[in-house]
Amino acid sequence: MTTPLDPSAQLPAGTAGFVDHIGIAVRDLDEGLALYRDLLGLELERIEEVPQENVRVAFLKLDRRGALGHVELLAPLSDQGAIAKFIEKKGPGLHHIALAAADIDAVLERCRAAGLVLLDETPRTGAGGKRIAFLHPKSGGGVLIEVCADPAHGGSC
Ligand code: CMX
């Protein structure tokens, strides 16, 4: 069912679109919140630990309903994992963009058929229980792209 919070339901079959979230790597969640929540005024939706990614994340709404997506601040839980490695090599900063899909399997199939390198051959469970999959940054023109779908919304994140 199409709802204001389910924009991916409006996408053509097998495509992704709409920024679900912008992932920003931070050394410390409180430092990130001081900028994005306290200074810039984005509303904090939730803080969550994602042990399988070795991160603690904060989701802040890009508008008051969250319909325009979120900023995801990602802080490493230890010196292991993708975010810790990214910060060690490049410092804090823009890490990935996540695009919503109604049918994530169909999007991955299109990308696979086009010869893109998938970091996840099949979707796995990410923050908020969403189904997520990453494309390698070498296939994303230097950008790490996440495709995600929220089973609770029938697709969109
Ligand atoms: N954006 C753009 N390029 C990136 C990148 C990023 N976020 N992370 C790594 N790269 C580039 C590196 O600069 C490097 O490029 P060069 O070969 O030109 O130097 C190349 O990719 C390889 O990077 P690396 O530092 O050697 O790191 P790895 O290959 O070990 O891992 C990646 C990189 C993207 C495959 C890995 O981080 C990954 O699998 N990421 C997906 C999962 C993830 O990021 N989880 C955290 C977020 C979870 C969440 O959203 O909740």
mmCIF file of N, CA and C and ligand atoms in Angstrom, residues 21 23 50 52-55 57 59 72 74 81-83 85-86 89-90 94-96 98 119-120 124 126-127 132-138 141-146, ligand 1:
data_model
loop_
_atom_site.group_PDB
_atom_site.id
_atom_site.type_symbol
_atom_site.label_atom_id
_atom_site.label_comp_id
_atom_site.label_asym_id
_atom_site.label_seq_id
_atom_site.Cartn_x
_atom_site.Cartn_y
_atom_site.Cartn_z
ATOM 1 N N HIS A 21 18.615 7.166 3.473
ATOM 2 C CA HIS A 21 19.475 7.845 4.442
ATOM 3 C C HIS A 21 20.847 8.114 3.853
ATOM 4 N N GLY A 23 24.693 8.044 5.089
ATOM 5 C CA GLY A 23 25.498 7.501 6.178
ATOM 6 C C GLY A 23 26.770 8.308 6.378
ATOM 7 N N VAL A 50 24.065 -1.875 16.193
ATOM 8 C CA VAL A 50 23.964 -2.889 15.135
ATOM 9 C C VAL A 50 25.213 -3.759 15.268
ATOM 10 N N GLN A 52 26.102 -6.662 14.271
ATOM 11 C CA GLN A 52 26.628 -7.346 13.085
ATOM 12 C C GLN A 52 27.465 -6.417 12.212
ATOM 13 N N GLU A 53 27.284 -5.089 12.379
ATOM 14 C CA GLU A 53 28.098 -4.113 11.642
ATOM 15 C C GLU A 53 29.143 -3.474 12.553
ATOM 16 N N ASN A 54 29.106 -3.850 13.835
ATOM 17 C CA ASN A 54 30.025 -3.296 14.822
ATOM 18 C C ASN A 54 29.909 -1.772 14.923
ATOM 19 N N VAL A 55 28.689 -1.289 14.906
ATOM 20 C CA VAL A 55 28.457 0.153 15.000
ATOM 21 C C VAL A 55 27.290 0.482 15.928
ATOM 22 N N VAL A 57 24.448 3.495 15.885
ATOM 23 C CA VAL A 57 23.984 4.471 14.893
ATOM 24 C C VAL A 57 22.893 5.360 15.475
ATOM 25 N N PHE A 59 19.762 7.808 13.966
ATOM 26 C CA PHE A 59 18.996 8.242 12.807
ATOM 27 C C PHE A 59 18.318 9.571 13.127
ATOM 28 N N GLU A 72 22.152 9.140 8.902
ATOM 29 C CA GLU A 72 22.558 8.067 9.815
ATOM 30 C C GLU A 72 23.992 8.344 10.259
ATOM 31 N N LEU A 74 27.173 7.018 12.094
ATOM 32 C CA LEU A 74 27.686 5.681 12.421
ATOM 33 C C LEU A 74 28.979 5.814 13.212
ATOM 34 N N GLY A 81 35.791 -3.613 12.046
ATOM 35 C CA GLY A 81 34.599 -3.361 11.232
ATOM 36 C C GLY A 81 34.810 -2.281 10.188
ATOM 37 N N ALA A 82 33.806 -2.174 9.295
ATOM 38 C CA ALA A 82 33.917 -1.300 8.128
ATOM 39 C C ALA A 82 34.051 0.175 8.519
ATOM 40 N N ILE A 83 33.308 0.601 9.518
ATOM 41 C CA ILE A 83 33.343 2.032 9.876
ATOM 42 C C ILE A 83 34.662 2.388 10.564
ATOM 43 N N LYS A 85 37.491 0.915 10.104
ATOM 44 C CA LYS A 85 38.537 0.898 9.068
ATOM 45 C C LYS A 85 38.462 2.164 8.207
ATOM 46 N N PHE A 86 37.242 2.568 7.868
ATOM 47 C CA PHE A 86 37.050 3.771 7.052
ATOM 48 C C PHE A 86 37.621 4.992 7.776
ATOM 49 N N LYS A 89 41.391 5.030 7.887
ATOM 50 C CA LYS A 89 42.058 5.355 6.622
ATOM 51 C C LYS A 89 41.770 6.771 6.125
ATOM 52 N N LYS A 90 40.500 7.213 6.271
ATOM 53 C CA LYS A 90 40.101 8.488 5.654
ATOM 54 C C LYS A 90 39.687 9.556 6.640
ATOM 55 N N LEU A 94 31.509 11.488 4.970
ATOM 56 C CA LEU A 94 30.444 10.839 4.208
ATOM 57 C C LEU A 94 30.840 9.404 3.860
ATOM 58 N N HIS A 95 30.031 8.444 4.269
ATOM 59 C CA HIS A 95 30.404 7.037 4.103
ATOM 60 C C HIS A 95 29.607 6.335 3.015
ATOM 61 N N HIS A 96 28.289 6.533 2.997
ATOM 62 C CA HIS A 96 27.467 5.883 1.964
ATOM 63 C C HIS A 96 26.149 6.612 1.788
ATOM 64 N N ALA A 98 22.067 5.572 0.940
ATOM 65 C CA ALA A 98 21.155 4.428 0.888
ATOM 66 C C ALA A 98 19.907 4.827 0.115
ATOM 67 N N LEU A 119 28.478 -6.346 -2.930
ATOM 68 C CA LEU A 119 29.115 -6.782 -1.684
ATOM 69 C C LEU A 119 28.227 -7.782 -0.960
ATOM 70 N N ASP A 120 26.945 -7.734 -1.258
ATOM 71 C CA ASP A 120 26.000 -8.704 -0.701
ATOM 72 C C ASP A 120 25.251 -9.331 -1.869
ATOM 73 N N ARG A 124 20.810 -8.737 3.471
ATOM 74 C CA ARG A 124 20.940 -9.179 4.864
ATOM 75 C C ARG A 124 20.204 -8.180 5.751
ATOM 76 N N GLY A 126 19.831 -5.265 8.343
ATOM 77 C CA GLY A 126 20.589 -4.125 8.838
ATOM 78 C C GLY A 126 19.825 -3.386 9.925
ATOM 79 N N ALA A 127 20.213 -2.147 10.158
ATOM 80 C CA ALA A 127 19.586 -1.328 11.200
ATOM 81 C C ALA A 127 18.077 -1.273 10.980
ATOM 82 N N ILE A 132 19.046 -5.061 3.606
ATOM 83 C CA ILE A 132 20.011 -4.150 2.999
ATOM 84 C C ILE A 132 21.025 -4.927 2.159
ATOM 85 N N ALA A 133 21.595 -4.228 1.189
ATOM 86 C CA ALA A 133 22.685 -4.800 0.396
ATOM 87 C C ALA A 133 23.529 -3.639 -0.123
ATOM 88 N N PHE A 134 24.832 -3.877 -0.202
ATOM 89 C CA PHE A 134 25.752 -2.836 -0.655
ATOM 90 C C PHE A 134 26.331 -3.188 -2.014
ATOM 91 N N LEU A 135 26.549 -2.140 -2.824
ATOM 92 C CA LEU A 135 27.313 -2.274 -4.061
ATOM 93 C C LEU A 135 28.722 -1.791 -3.771
ATOM 94 N N HIS A 136 29.717 -2.418 -4.371
ATOM 95 C CA HIS A 136 31.094 -1.994 -4.130
ATOM 96 C C HIS A 136 31.309 -0.576 -4.654
ATOM 97 N N PRO A 137 32.049 0.250 -3.901
ATOM 98 C CA PRO A 137 32.279 1.635 -4.370
ATOM 99 C C PRO A 137 32.935 1.710 -5.751
ATOM 100 N N LYS A 138 33.688 0.674 -6.116
ATOM 101 C CA LYS A 138 34.289 0.675 -7.467
ATOM 102 C C LYS A 138 33.195 0.576 -8.533
ATOM 103 N N GLY A 141 31.010 4.317 -8.876
ATOM 104 C CA GLY A 141 31.701 5.558 -9.245
ATOM 105 C C GLY A 141 32.395 6.206 -8.055
ATOM 106 N N GLY A 142 32.909 5.349 -7.148
ATOM 107 C CA GLY A 142 33.614 5.886 -5.981
ATOM 108 C C GLY A 142 32.702 6.131 -4.788
ATOM 109 N N VAL A 143 31.410 5.810 -4.952
ATOM 110 C CA VAL A 143 30.449 5.997 -3.856
ATOM 111 C C VAL A 143 29.963 4.630 -3.383
ATOM 112 N N LEU A 144 29.982 4.417 -2.087
ATOM 113 C CA LEU A 144 29.410 3.187 -1.528
ATOM 114 C C LEU A 144 27.888 3.360 -1.494
ATOM 115 N N ILE A 145 27.191 2.509 -2.249
ATOM 116 C CA ILE A 145 25.734 2.616 -2.371
ATOM 117 C C ILE A 145 25.078 1.441 -1.655
ATOM 118 N N GLU A 146 24.143 1.771 -0.789
ATOM 119 C CA GLU A 146 23.324 0.760 -0.122
ATOM 120 C C GLU A 146 21.932 0.795 -0.747
HETATM 121 N N1 CMX B 1 33.110 5.069 0.066
HETATM 122 C C1 CMX B 1 33.890 5.117 -1.051
HETATM 123 N N2 CMX B 1 34.994 4.339 -1.228
HETATM 124 C C2 CMX B 1 35.308 3.500 -0.236
HETATM 125 C C3 CMX B 1 34.544 3.394 0.940
HETATM 126 C C4 CMX B 1 33.413 4.219 1.074
HETATM 127 N N3 CMX B 1 32.647 4.177 2.151
HETATM 128 N N4 CMX B 1 35.103 2.469 1.752
HETATM 129 C C5 CMX B 1 36.180 1.995 1.099
HETATM 130 N N5 CMX B 1 36.294 2.626 -0.085
HETATM 131 C C6 CMX B 1 37.334 2.393 -1.099
HETATM 132 C C7 CMX B 1 38.714 2.621 -0.533
HETATM 133 O O1 CMX B 1 39.090 3.974 -0.652
HETATM 134 C C8 CMX B 1 39.559 1.717 -1.378
HETATM 135 O O2 CMX B 1 39.814 2.349 -2.603
HETATM 136 P P1 CMX B 1 41.291 2.239 -3.270
HETATM 137 O O3 CMX B 1 41.457 0.771 -3.622
HETATM 138 O O4 CMX B 1 41.185 3.117 -4.479
HETATM 139 O O5 CMX B 1 42.250 2.697 -2.243
HETATM 140 C C9 CMX B 1 38.644 0.539 -1.659
HETATM 141 O O6 CMX B 1 37.302 1.023 -1.477
HETATM 142 C C10 CMX B 1 38.888 -0.622 -0.723
HETATM 143 O O7 CMX B 1 38.775 -0.102 0.599
HETATM 144 P P2 CMX B 1 39.480 -0.692 1.874
HETATM 145 O O8 CMX B 1 39.738 0.439 2.811
HETATM 146 O O9 CMX B 1 40.617 -1.588 1.509
HETATM 147 O O10 CMX B 1 38.350 -1.495 2.587
HETATM 148 P P3 CMX B 1 37.749 -2.920 2.245
HETATM 149 O O11 CMX B 1 37.936 -3.306 0.810
HETATM 150 O O12 CMX B 1 38.222 -3.876 3.271
HETATM 151 O O13 CMX B 1 36.215 -2.593 2.520
HETATM 152 C C11 CMX B 1 34.117 -2.063 1.614
HETATM 153 C C12 CMX B 1 35.549 -1.601 1.818
HETATM 154 C C13 CMX B 1 33.311 -0.920 1.007
HETATM 155 C C14 CMX B 1 34.134 -3.288 0.697
HETATM 156 C C15 CMX B 1 33.561 -2.476 3.035
HETATM 157 O O14 CMX B 1 33.612 -1.352 3.888
HETATM 158 C C16 CMX B 1 32.135 -2.987 2.987
HETATM 159 O O15 CMX B 1 31.910 -4.163 2.718
HETATM 160 N N6 CMX B 1 31.143 -2.099 3.274
HETATM 161 C C17 CMX B 1 29.733 -2.506 3.314
HETATM 162 C C18 CMX B 1 29.251 -2.670 4.728
HETATM 163 C C19 CMX B 1 29.351 -1.388 5.508
HETATM 164 O O16 CMX B 1 29.882 -0.378 5.062
HETATM 165 N N7 CMX B 1 28.810 -1.429 6.752
HETATM 166 C C20 CMX B 1 28.774 -0.287 7.611
HETATM 167 C C21 CMX B 1 27.450 0.448 7.496
HETATM 168 C C22 CMX B 1 26.343 -0.297 8.165
HETATM 169 C C23 CMX B 1 25.058 0.474 8.320
HETATM 170 O O17 CMX B 1 24.707 1.308 7.468
HETATM 171 O O18 CMX B 1 24.361 0.218 9.321
#
